[in-house]
Each structure stands twice: as structure tokens, then as C-alpha cells.
Short mmCIF file of C-alpha atoms in Angstrom, two decimals:
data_model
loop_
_atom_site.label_atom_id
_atom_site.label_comp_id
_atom_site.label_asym_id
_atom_site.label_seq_id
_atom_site.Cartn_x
_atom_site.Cartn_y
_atom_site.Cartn_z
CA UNK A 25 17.06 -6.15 -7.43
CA UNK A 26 14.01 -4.76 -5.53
CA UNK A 27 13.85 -1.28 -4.73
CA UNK A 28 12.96 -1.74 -1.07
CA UNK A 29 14.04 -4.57 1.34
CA UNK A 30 12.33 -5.75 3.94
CA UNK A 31 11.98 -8.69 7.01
CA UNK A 32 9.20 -10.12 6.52
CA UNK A 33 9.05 -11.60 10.24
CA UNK A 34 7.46 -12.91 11.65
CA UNK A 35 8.30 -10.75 14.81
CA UNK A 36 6.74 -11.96 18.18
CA UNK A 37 7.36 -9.97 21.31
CA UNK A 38 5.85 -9.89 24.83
CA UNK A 39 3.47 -6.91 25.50
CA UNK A 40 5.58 -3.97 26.83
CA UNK A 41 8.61 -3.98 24.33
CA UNK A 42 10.25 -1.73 21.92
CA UNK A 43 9.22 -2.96 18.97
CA UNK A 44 12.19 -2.19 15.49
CA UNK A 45 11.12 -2.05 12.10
CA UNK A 46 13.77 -1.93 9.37
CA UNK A 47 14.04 -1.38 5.60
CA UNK A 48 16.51 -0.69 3.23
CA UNK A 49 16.26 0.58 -0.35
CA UNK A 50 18.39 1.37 -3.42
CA UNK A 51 16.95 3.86 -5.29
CA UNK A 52 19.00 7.38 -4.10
CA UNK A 53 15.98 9.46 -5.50
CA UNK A 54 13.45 8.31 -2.45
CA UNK A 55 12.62 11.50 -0.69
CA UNK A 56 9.22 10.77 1.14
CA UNK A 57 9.17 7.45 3.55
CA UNK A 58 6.27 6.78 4.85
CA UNK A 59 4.62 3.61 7.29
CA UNK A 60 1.61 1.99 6.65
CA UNK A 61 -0.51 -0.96 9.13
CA UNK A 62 -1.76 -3.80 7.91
CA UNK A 63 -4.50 -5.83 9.89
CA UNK A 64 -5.86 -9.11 8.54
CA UNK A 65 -8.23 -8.34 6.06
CA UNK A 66 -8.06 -5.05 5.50
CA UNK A 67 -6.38 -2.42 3.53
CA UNK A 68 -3.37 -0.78 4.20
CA UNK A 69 -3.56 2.73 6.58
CA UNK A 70 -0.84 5.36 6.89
CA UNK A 71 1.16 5.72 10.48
CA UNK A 72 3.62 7.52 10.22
CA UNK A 73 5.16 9.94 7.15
CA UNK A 74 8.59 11.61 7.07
CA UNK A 75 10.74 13.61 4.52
CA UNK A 76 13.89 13.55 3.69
CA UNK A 77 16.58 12.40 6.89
CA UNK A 78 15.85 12.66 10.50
CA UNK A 79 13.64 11.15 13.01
CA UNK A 80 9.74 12.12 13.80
CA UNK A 81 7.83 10.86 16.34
CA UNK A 82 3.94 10.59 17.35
CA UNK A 83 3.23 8.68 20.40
CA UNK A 84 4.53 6.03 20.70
CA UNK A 85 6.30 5.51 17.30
CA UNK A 86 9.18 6.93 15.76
CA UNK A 87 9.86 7.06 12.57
CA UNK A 88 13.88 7.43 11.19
CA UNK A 89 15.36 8.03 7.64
CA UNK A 90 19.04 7.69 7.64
CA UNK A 91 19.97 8.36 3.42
CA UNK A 92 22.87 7.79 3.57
CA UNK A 93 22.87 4.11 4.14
CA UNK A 94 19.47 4.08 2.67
CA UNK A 95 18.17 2.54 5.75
CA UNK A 96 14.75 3.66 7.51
CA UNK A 97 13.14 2.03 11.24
CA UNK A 98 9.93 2.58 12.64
CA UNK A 99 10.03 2.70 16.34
CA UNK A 100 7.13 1.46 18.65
CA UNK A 101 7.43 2.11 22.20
CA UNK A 102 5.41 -0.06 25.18
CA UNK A 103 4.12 -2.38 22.48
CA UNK A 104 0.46 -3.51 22.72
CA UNK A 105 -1.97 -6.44 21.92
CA UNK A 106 -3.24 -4.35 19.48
CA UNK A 107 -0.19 -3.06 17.56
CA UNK A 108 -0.14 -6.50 16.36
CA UNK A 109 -0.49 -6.56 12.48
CA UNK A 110 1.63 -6.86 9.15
CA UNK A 111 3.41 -3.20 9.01
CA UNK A 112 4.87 -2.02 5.29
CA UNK A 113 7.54 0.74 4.82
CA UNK A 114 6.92 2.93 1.24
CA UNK A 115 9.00 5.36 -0.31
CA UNK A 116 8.71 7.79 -3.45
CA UNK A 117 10.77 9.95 -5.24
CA UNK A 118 7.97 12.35 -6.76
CA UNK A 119 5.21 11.05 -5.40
CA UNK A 120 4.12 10.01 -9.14
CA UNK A 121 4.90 6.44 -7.94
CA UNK A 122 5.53 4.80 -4.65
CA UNK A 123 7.10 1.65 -4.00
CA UNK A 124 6.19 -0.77 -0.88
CA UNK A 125 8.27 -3.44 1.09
CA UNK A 126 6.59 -6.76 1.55
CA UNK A 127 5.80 -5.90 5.20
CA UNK A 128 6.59 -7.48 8.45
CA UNK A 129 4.40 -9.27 10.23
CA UNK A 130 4.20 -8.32 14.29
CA UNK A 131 2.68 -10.41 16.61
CA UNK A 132 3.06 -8.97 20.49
CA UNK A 133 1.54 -11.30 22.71
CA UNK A 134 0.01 -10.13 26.04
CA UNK B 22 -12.55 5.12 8.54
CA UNK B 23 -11.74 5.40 5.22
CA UNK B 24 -14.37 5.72 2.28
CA UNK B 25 -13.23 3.93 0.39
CA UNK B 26 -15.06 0.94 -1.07
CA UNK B 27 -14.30 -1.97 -3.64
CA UNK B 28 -16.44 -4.31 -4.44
CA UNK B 29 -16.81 -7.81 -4.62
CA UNK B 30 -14.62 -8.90 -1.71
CA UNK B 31 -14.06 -12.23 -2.36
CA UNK B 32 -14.74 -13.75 -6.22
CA UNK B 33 -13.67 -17.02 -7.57
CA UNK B 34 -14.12 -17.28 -11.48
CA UNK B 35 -13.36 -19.88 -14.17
CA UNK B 36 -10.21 -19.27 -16.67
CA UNK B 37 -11.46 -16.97 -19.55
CA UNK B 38 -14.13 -15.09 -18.11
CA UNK B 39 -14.51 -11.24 -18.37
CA UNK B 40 -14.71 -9.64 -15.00
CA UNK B 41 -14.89 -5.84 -13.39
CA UNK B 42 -12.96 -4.83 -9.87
CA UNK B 43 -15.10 -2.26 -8.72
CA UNK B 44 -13.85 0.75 -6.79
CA UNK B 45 -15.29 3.96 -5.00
CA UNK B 46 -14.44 6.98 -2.95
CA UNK B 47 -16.39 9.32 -1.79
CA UNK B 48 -13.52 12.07 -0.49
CA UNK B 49 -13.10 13.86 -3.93
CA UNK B 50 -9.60 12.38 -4.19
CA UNK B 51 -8.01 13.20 -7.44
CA UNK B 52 -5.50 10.29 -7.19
CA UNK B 53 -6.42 6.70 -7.56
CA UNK B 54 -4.39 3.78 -7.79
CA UNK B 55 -4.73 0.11 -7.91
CA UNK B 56 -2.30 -2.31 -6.27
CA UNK B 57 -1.67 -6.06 -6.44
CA UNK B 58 -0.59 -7.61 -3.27
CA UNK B 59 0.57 -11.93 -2.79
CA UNK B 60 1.08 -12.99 0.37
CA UNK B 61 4.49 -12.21 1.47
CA UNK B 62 5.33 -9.95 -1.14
CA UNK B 63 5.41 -6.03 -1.77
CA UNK B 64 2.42 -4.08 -2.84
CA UNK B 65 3.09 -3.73 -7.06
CA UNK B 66 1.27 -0.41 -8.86
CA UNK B 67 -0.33 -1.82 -11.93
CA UNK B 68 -2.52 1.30 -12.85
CA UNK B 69 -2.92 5.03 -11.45
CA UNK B 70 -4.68 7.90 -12.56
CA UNK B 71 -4.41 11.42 -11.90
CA UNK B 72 -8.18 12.57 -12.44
CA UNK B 73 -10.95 12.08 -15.25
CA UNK B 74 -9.72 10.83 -18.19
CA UNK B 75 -6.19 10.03 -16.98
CA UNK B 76 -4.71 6.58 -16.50
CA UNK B 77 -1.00 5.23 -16.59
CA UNK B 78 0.70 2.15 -16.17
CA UNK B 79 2.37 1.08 -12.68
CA UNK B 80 5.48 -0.88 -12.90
CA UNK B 81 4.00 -4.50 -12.68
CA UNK B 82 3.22 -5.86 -15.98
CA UNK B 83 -0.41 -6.34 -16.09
CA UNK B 84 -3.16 -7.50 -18.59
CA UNK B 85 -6.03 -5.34 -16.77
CA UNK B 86 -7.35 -2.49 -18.09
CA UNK B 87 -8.74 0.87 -16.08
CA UNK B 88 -10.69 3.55 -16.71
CA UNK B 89 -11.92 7.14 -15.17
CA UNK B 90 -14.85 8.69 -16.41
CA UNK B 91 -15.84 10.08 -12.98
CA UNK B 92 -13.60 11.14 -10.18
CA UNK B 93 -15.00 8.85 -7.68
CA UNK B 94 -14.96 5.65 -9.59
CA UNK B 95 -11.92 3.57 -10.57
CA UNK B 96 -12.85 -0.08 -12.16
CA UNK B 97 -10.53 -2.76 -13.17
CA UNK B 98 -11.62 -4.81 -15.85
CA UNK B 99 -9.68 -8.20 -16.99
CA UNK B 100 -11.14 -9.07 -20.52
CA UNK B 101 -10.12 -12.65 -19.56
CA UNK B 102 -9.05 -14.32 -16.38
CA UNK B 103 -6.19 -16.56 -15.66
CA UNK B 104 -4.87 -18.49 -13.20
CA UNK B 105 -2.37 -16.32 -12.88
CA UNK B 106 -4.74 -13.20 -12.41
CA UNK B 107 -5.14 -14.94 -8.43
CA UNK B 108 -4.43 -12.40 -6.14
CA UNK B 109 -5.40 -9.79 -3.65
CA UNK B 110 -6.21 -6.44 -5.53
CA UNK B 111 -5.93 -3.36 -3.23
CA UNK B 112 -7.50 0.19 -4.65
CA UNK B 113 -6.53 3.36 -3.55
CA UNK B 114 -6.90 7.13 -3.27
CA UNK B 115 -5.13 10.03 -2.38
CA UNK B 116 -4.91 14.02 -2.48
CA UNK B 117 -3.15 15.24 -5.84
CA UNK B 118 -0.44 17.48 -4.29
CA UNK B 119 -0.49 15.56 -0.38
CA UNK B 120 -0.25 12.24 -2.02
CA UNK B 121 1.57 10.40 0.63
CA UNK B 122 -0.93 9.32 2.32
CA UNK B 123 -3.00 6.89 0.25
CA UNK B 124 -6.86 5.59 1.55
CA UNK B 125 -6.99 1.84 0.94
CA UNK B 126 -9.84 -0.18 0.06
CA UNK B 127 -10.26 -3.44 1.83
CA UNK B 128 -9.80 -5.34 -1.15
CA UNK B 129 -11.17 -7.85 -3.56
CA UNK B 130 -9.67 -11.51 -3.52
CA UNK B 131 -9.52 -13.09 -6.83
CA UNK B 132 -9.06 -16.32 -7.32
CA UNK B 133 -9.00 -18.15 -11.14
CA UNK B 134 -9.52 -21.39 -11.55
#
């Protein structure tokens, strides 16, 4: 079993829309969630961290860790052009290892 | 940006040959890590160190080898290649203590023929 689930998508939306993210995991140790965007070619970067349950937000994303069904989303508000990219949930327990979900990919089209 | 550099980006090698993923940073980041990642799948640790002289195994079962003998270097060295070795390696670097959030190379895509 993997230790995080996630849609891989594609996810196509019109420019404007709220925009959900989902993944699930198993392991009941995960502590730290965080977000990372993925454009073509490039490396992963960090959007959004959180820790432990609860929602944060920054802009127009929101980030929300609900532990006890193991389930976290990543909001994005008034979706743009250039939000469009492959975006990857992660989670650690101890920050000794961290595990990453095969990303969605998110096209919004103008 | 990140400064974080890994070098070559793109290499295609015959089956059997030695070859070196190089990586750099340049932000004094005790952690560095090295990820495989196929298309469509999760990111899989295969090696991560903790400063000089440290390196441990990530989950992924892997036939590379690292080593740190500076802080800003990382290299990846497969003694010999494989078809199986094709894949999109992904370095990365982080505070020791604030290490969730990791600065990711661009990436090196290997392919063994």
C-alpha cells in the first residue's frame, strides 16, 4: 500500500474557479503536510506548509489537514492561467524522511 | 530562485557505463537529498545526508551510490547503468532543523539504452 494517495488528474478548469486538491495517507505518524508546484521541466517548489490539523491560508490557497480521516486539500481560489502545473502533496513524521504523492496535474484554461 | 544546480540536464548513455549526477547549492543547506521521479508516479528518496560525511538510504531500493565531502556538493554516481536506471533524478536541499521546505534542482534526465 502507498503511504500517500493521490489523483493524478488531469484536472482542467476554466480561469476563475476554485480549484480542490486532495490526498489521503495511511501512515498515523504524519505530522508536517506540506504542498509543492510542479511546472514542466523544473523542480519541485514549496506552496504551502502546515502542522498538525487545521486549515492555513496565503492568498489565494488554503491549505487543510483533517487527521482523523487522514485526508488533506489544497484550496486555490480565482484560479489563473498560470496556476496551471502538476501540484504534489508531502508529508513527514520527523522530518528525517518525507514521502510525496504522485501529483496532480492542473490545467486552467483562460 | 533557488540555487540549486544539477548538472547534466539531459544524458543518454549505453548499458554498463559508469556515470556521476552532479549536484550543487550554494545556501549552506545542511540537508541534501536525492529523489527519483517517473512520470505519473510519487517522488521516491533513494539517498539523504545530513552534512559532511553523512549519507543514508531513502526507501527506494537503489544501486547508486552518494557521497558528501563538502556541504555544498551532493553527487550520484551509478558504477554501471541500466535500462532500468531511466528516469528523472531530482536533488535537493534543505535547512537541518526547518526541513520542510526542500530547494529542488531542475533535474537530470537519464535515459539507458
Amino acid at each position: 500500500q502507498k503511504e500517500v494517495e493521490q489523483d493524478p488528474g488531469p484536472l482542467s478548469v476554466p480561469e476563475g474557479a476554485i480549484v480542490s486538491l486532495n490526498c489521503t495517507y495511511s501512515n498515523s505518524a504524519f505530522q508536517y503536510f506540506m504542498w509543492y508546484r510542479q511546472y514542466s521541466r523544473k523542480g519541485p517548489e514549496l506552496l504551502m506548509y502546515t502542522y498538525s490539523s487545521g486549515n492555513k491560508e496565503d492568498g489565494r490557497f488554503t491549505a487543510q489537514v483533517d487527521k482523523s480521516s487522514k485526508y488533506i486539500s489544497l484550496f486555490i481560489r480565482d484560479s489563473q492561467p498560470s496556476d496551471s502545473a502538476t501540484y504534489l502533496c508531502a508529508m513527514s513524521a520527523n522530518f528525517n524522511k518525507f514521502y510525496f504523492g504522485s501529483g496532480t496535474k492542473l490545467n486552467v484554461k483562460p | 530562485e533557488a540555487d540549486i544546480y544539477q548538472t547534466p540536464r539531459y544524458l543518454v548513455i549505453g548499458t554498463g557505463k559508469k556515470i556521476t549526477l552532479e549536484c550543487s547549492q550554494t545556501m549552506g543547506h545542511d540537508k541534501m537529498y536525492w529523489y527519483q521521479q517517473d512520470p505519473g508516479m510519487e517522488l521516491h528518496l533513494i539517498h539523504y545526508s545530513y552534512g559532511v560525511n553523512s549519507t543514508e538510504k531513502g526507501d527506494l531500493s537503489s544501486e547508486s551510490t552518494v557521497s558528501r565531502i563538502r556541504t555544498e556538493h551532493f553527487p550520484l554516481t551509478l558504477e554501471s547503468a541500466r535500462p532500468s536506471h531511466t528516469s528523472q533524478y531530482l536533488c535537493a536541499s534543505s535547512e537541518l532543523h526547518n526541513s520542510y521546505e526542500q530547494y529542488f534542482g531542475p533535474g537530470t534526465r537519464l535515459t539507458v539504452t
